[in-house]
Amino acid sequence: MCWCTCCVRSIPRLPSSARQAIAIGPPVRKGPLAVTHDHRTRRFQVEALTRVEGEGGLIVEIHDGQVRDVRLRIFEPPRFFESFLRGRGYAELPDITARICGICPVAYQMSSCQAIEALCGVSLDPPLRDLRHLLYCGEWIESHVLHIHLLHAPDFLGYESSIAMAADHRADLERGLRLKKIGNHIVEVVGGRAVHPVNVRVGGFYRAPAMERMRELADELRWAVDAAVDVARWVATFTIPEHELPDHTQLVALRHPTEYPMLGDRLVSTGSDGVGIDIGPDEYSHHFTEEQVEHSTALHGRMLAGGDYLVGPLARFVLNADHLAPRAAALAAEVGLTPDERNPFRSIVVRAIETVHACEVAYTIADGYCVPGRPAVEVTPRAGAGCGWTEAPRGLLWHRYELSADGTITDARIVPPTSQNQPVIEHDLLHLVEHSLHLDDAALEALCEQAVRNYDPCISCATHFLDMRVVRS
């Protein structure tokens, strides 16, 4: 059974308006589109939107030609994962945290393992770290390719769904689905199965993949690198709306001395005044916090120094473009991406570049693989607190755990990417709507929906729902 929050940590409050919705496909309305008019106010409500993961709503209020408010409402039921973990043994962490998300379970496994390993003073053997890197590449590939082809491309190409898009772009979708299958295959070979891997443990893996399985992956990845390049060039032809994030928004991502960050060491930012942060995982709570807002059951991330911040592909690229793999770096220059990029609508192009990078790195690891001497490093639990972070496909994922001397978890805190991005999504939408008031409600709605998808919000694996209401008075 999968209890997925898909990167949004819910708190125990569920409004009665919460509804179940539909899977990927064309928009479906529960009853007719409701529109009401009076002399000063116009209201309408679209009951269902596909191509976002989760259950939520968007309210836009416009008064006398001025945008009064934009609220991204999340009303997922509480999952209590952090409570579930208390009283459990540390060795159970990878299996339990993987169930938080059906699309990015590896991210939760890697961050939880790194937190415990940091607490217990464990360093992985280089071949085991390479295997983790390969496993993460598989997740980036399958997640990014899913987003590009099935969730976001229809917006740019003028289709209501990927199914409708297939009539004119069959070859593009088939290439994307084959790439996604390869990403899934990587996760299966290294992690034991494609969804919610079972081979990951604190200290490494339960068993190392056989040589013949890795040769299969290397053969597939030779094709995947070229295919990912073709995807990036295709995405670069999309018509991208002109738009930039508000100036006060900081971009935040991990940084590694030599690698494009999946398993990064330090957290850095652009800085509102050009001077950003540079901190370790234990310092995260000194700079960032979460707060509850009335209109959402998901906590909102804030910087303690003030202001919102962006995590995810765009932030990673801006802060780490110099560490892209060779073909990905050359392709980024070819399609016009630069480290000063601030247009969130170009996030789909960045995801395509990151897919090329992940395929390149995965091929290098698989092609040079030798079975490691041991599948895991021995871990001896100790009392204390440990923090770990990695770059999930959607952005920074931070974990903190406290253990007793026998390895029992006494406290847990998980901060996923989408909860961190919710404030910047709202502020970005406010900025976008202010410059788009000339559009009618239908066009404004479509633009806002497309803008939300820029962030690939991972609200829930179980439902796909956005209820948007525009109020003009």
Coordinates of N, CA and C in Angstrom, one line a residue, residues 146-223:
L146 N 8.6 12.2 -17.4 CA 7.2 12.2 -17.2 C 6.6 13.6 -17.2
H147 N 7.3 14.5 -16.5 CA 6.8 15.9 -16.5 C 6.8 16.5 -17.8
I148 N 7.9 16.4 -18.5 CA 8.0 17.0 -19.8 C 6.9 16.6 -20.8
H149 N 6.8 15.3 -21.0 CA 6.0 14.7 -22.0 C 4.5 14.6 -21.7
L150 N 4.2 14.3 -20.5 CA 2.8 14.0 -20.1 C 2.1 15.1 -19.4
L151 N 2.8 15.9 -18.7 CA 2.2 17.0 -17.9 C 2.3 18.4 -18.4
H152 N 3.5 18.7 -19.0 CA 3.7 20.1 -19.3 C 3.7 20.5 -20.8
A153 N 4.3 19.6 -21.6 CA 4.4 19.9 -23.1 C 3.0 20.2 -23.7
P154 N 1.9 19.6 -23.3 CA 0.6 20.0 -23.9 C 0.3 21.5 -23.7
D155 N 0.7 22.1 -22.6 CA 0.5 23.5 -22.4 C 1.2 24.3 -23.5
F156 N 2.4 24.0 -23.8 CA 3.2 24.8 -24.8 C 2.8 24.5 -26.2
L157 N 2.2 23.3 -26.5 CA 1.9 23.0 -27.8 C 0.4 23.1 -28.1
G158 N -0.4 23.6 -27.1 CA -1.8 23.9 -27.3 C -2.8 22.7 -27.3
Y159 N -2.5 21.7 -26.5 CA -3.3 20.5 -26.4 C -3.9 20.5 -24.9
E160 N -5.0 19.8 -24.8 CA -5.6 19.7 -23.5 C -5.0 18.5 -22.7
S161 N -4.3 17.6 -23.4 CA -3.7 16.5 -22.7 C -2.7 15.9 -23.6
S162 N -1.9 15.0 -23.0 CA -0.9 14.2 -23.7 C -1.6 13.3 -24.7
I163 N -2.7 12.8 -24.4 CA -3.5 11.9 -25.3 C -3.8 12.6 -26.6
A164 N -4.4 13.9 -26.4 CA -4.7 14.7 -27.6 C -3.4 15.0 -28.4
M165 N -2.3 15.3 -27.7 CA -1.1 15.6 -28.3 C -0.5 14.5 -29.1
A166 N -0.8 13.3 -28.7 CA -0.2 12.1 -29.4 C -0.6 12.0 -30.9
A167 N -1.7 12.6 -31.3 CA -2.2 12.5 -32.7 C -1.2 13.2 -33.6
D168 N -0.5 14.3 -33.1 CA 0.4 15.0 -33.9 C 1.9 14.8 -33.5
H169 N 2.1 14.3 -32.3 CA 3.5 14.1 -31.8 C 3.7 12.7 -31.3
R170 N 3.3 11.8 -32.0 CA 3.4 10.4 -31.6 C 4.9 10.0 -31.4
A171 N 5.7 10.3 -32.3 CA 7.1 9.9 -32.2 C 7.8 10.6 -31.0
D172 N 7.4 11.8 -30.7 CA 8.0 12.5 -29.5 C 7.6 11.8 -28.2
L173 N 6.3 11.4 -28.2 CA 5.8 10.8 -27.0 C 6.4 9.4 -26.8
E174 N 6.5 8.7 -27.9 CA 7.1 7.3 -27.8 C 8.5 7.4 -27.4
R175 N 9.3 8.3 -27.9 CA 10.7 8.5 -27.4 C 10.7 8.8 -25.9
G176 N 9.8 9.7 -25.5 CA 9.7 10.0 -24.1 C 9.4 8.8 -23.2
L177 N 8.4 8.0 -23.6 CA 8.0 6.8 -22.9 C 9.1 5.8 -22.8
R178 N 9.9 5.7 -23.9 CA 11.0 4.8 -23.8 C 12.1 5.3 -22.9
L179 N 12.3 6.6 -22.9 CA 13.3 7.1 -21.9 C 12.8 6.9 -20.5
K180 N 11.6 7.1 -20.2 CA 11.0 6.9 -18.9 C 11.2 5.4 -18.5
K181 N 11.0 4.5 -19.4 CA 11.2 3.1 -19.1 C 12.6 2.8 -18.7
I182 N 13.6 3.5 -19.4 CA 15.0 3.3 -19.0 C 15.3 3.8 -17.6
G183 N 14.7 5.0 -17.3 CA 14.9 5.5 -15.9 C 14.3 4.5 -14.9
N184 N 13.1 4.0 -15.2 CA 12.5 3.0 -14.3 C 13.4 1.7 -14.2
H185 N 14.0 1.3 -15.3 CA 14.9 0.1 -15.3 C 16.1 0.3 -14.4
I186 N 16.7 1.5 -14.5 CA 17.8 1.8 -13.6 C 17.4 1.6 -12.1
V187 N 16.3 2.2 -11.8 CA 15.8 2.1 -10.4 C 15.6 0.6 -10.0
E188 N 15.0 -0.1 -10.9 CA 14.8 -1.5 -10.7 C 16.0 -2.3 -10.5
V189 N 17.0 -2.1 -11.4 CA 18.3 -2.9 -11.3 C 19.0 -2.6 -10.0
V190 N 19.2 -1.3 -9.7 CA 19.9 -0.9 -8.5 C 19.1 -1.0 -7.2
G191 N 17.8 -0.6 -7.3 CA 17.0 -0.5 -6.1 C 16.1 -1.7 -5.8
G192 N 16.1 -2.7 -6.7 CA 15.3 -3.9 -6.5 C 14.0 -3.9 -7.1
R193 N 13.3 -2.8 -7.3 CA 12.1 -2.7 -8.1 C 11.9 -1.2 -8.5
A194 N 11.1 -1.0 -9.5 CA 11.0 0.3 -10.1 C 10.3 1.4 -9.2
V195 N 9.4 1.0 -8.4 CA 8.6 1.9 -7.5 C 8.9 1.4 -6.1
H196 N 9.2 2.4 -5.2 CA 9.5 2.1 -3.8 C 10.5 1.0 -3.7
P197 N 11.8 1.3 -4.1 CA 12.9 0.3 -4.1 C 13.0 -0.3 -2.7
V198 N 13.4 -1.6 -2.7 CA 13.6 -2.4 -1.5 C 15.0 -2.8 -1.2
N199 N 16.0 -2.3 -2.1 CA 17.4 -2.8 -1.9 C 18.2 -1.7 -1.2
V200 N 17.6 -0.6 -0.8 CA 18.4 0.5 -0.2 C 18.3 0.3 1.3
R201 N 19.5 0.5 1.9 CA 19.6 0.4 3.4 C 20.6 1.5 3.9
V202 N 20.5 1.9 5.2 CA 21.4 2.8 5.7 C 22.8 2.1 5.7
G203 N 23.8 2.8 5.1 CA 25.1 2.2 4.9 C 25.3 1.7 3.5
G204 N 24.3 1.6 2.6 CA 24.5 1.2 1.3 C 23.3 0.4 0.7
F205 N 23.5 -0.9 0.4 CA 22.5 -1.7 -0.3 C 22.5 -3.1 0.4
Y206 N 21.4 -3.8 0.2 CA 21.4 -5.2 0.7 C 22.2 -6.1 -0.2
R207 N 22.2 -5.8 -1.5 CA 23.0 -6.6 -2.4 C 23.4 -5.7 -3.6
A208 N 24.6 -6.0 -4.2 CA 25.0 -5.2 -5.3 C 24.5 -5.8 -6.6
P209 N 24.2 -5.0 -7.6 CA 23.7 -5.5 -8.9 C 24.8 -6.4 -9.6
A210 N 24.3 -7.4 -10.3 CA 25.2 -8.3 -11.1 C 25.7 -7.5 -12.3
M211 N 26.9 -8.0 -12.8 CA 27.5 -7.3 -13.9 C 26.7 -7.4 -15.1
E212 N 26.0 -8.5 -15.4 CA 25.2 -8.6 -16.6 C 24.1 -7.6 -16.6
R213 N 23.5 -7.3 -15.5 CA 22.4 -6.3 -15.4 C 22.9 -4.9 -15.7
M214 N 24.1 -4.6 -15.3 CA 24.7 -3.3 -15.5 C 25.1 -3.2 -17.0
R215 N 25.5 -4.2 -17.6 CA 25.8 -4.2 -19.0 C 24.6 -3.9 -19.8
E216 N 23.4 -4.4 -19.4 CA 22.1 -4.1 -20.1 C 21.8 -2.6 -19.9
L217 N 22.0 -2.1 -18.7 CA 21.8 -0.7 -18.6 C 22.7 0.2 -19.4
A218 N 24.0 -0.2 -19.5 CA 24.9 0.6 -20.3 C 24.5 0.6 -21.8
D219 N 24.0 -0.5 -22.3 CA 23.5 -0.6 -23.7 C 22.3 0.3 -23.9
E220 N 21.4 0.3 -22.9 CA 20.2 1.2 -23.0 C 20.6 2.6 -22.9
L221 N 21.5 2.9 -22.1 CA 21.9 4.3 -21.8 C 22.6 5.0 -23.0
R222 N 23.3 4.2 -23.8 CA 23.9 4.7 -25.0 C 22.9 5.4 -25.9
W223 N 21.7 4.7 -26.1 CA 20.6 5.3 -26.8 C 20.0 6.4 -26.1

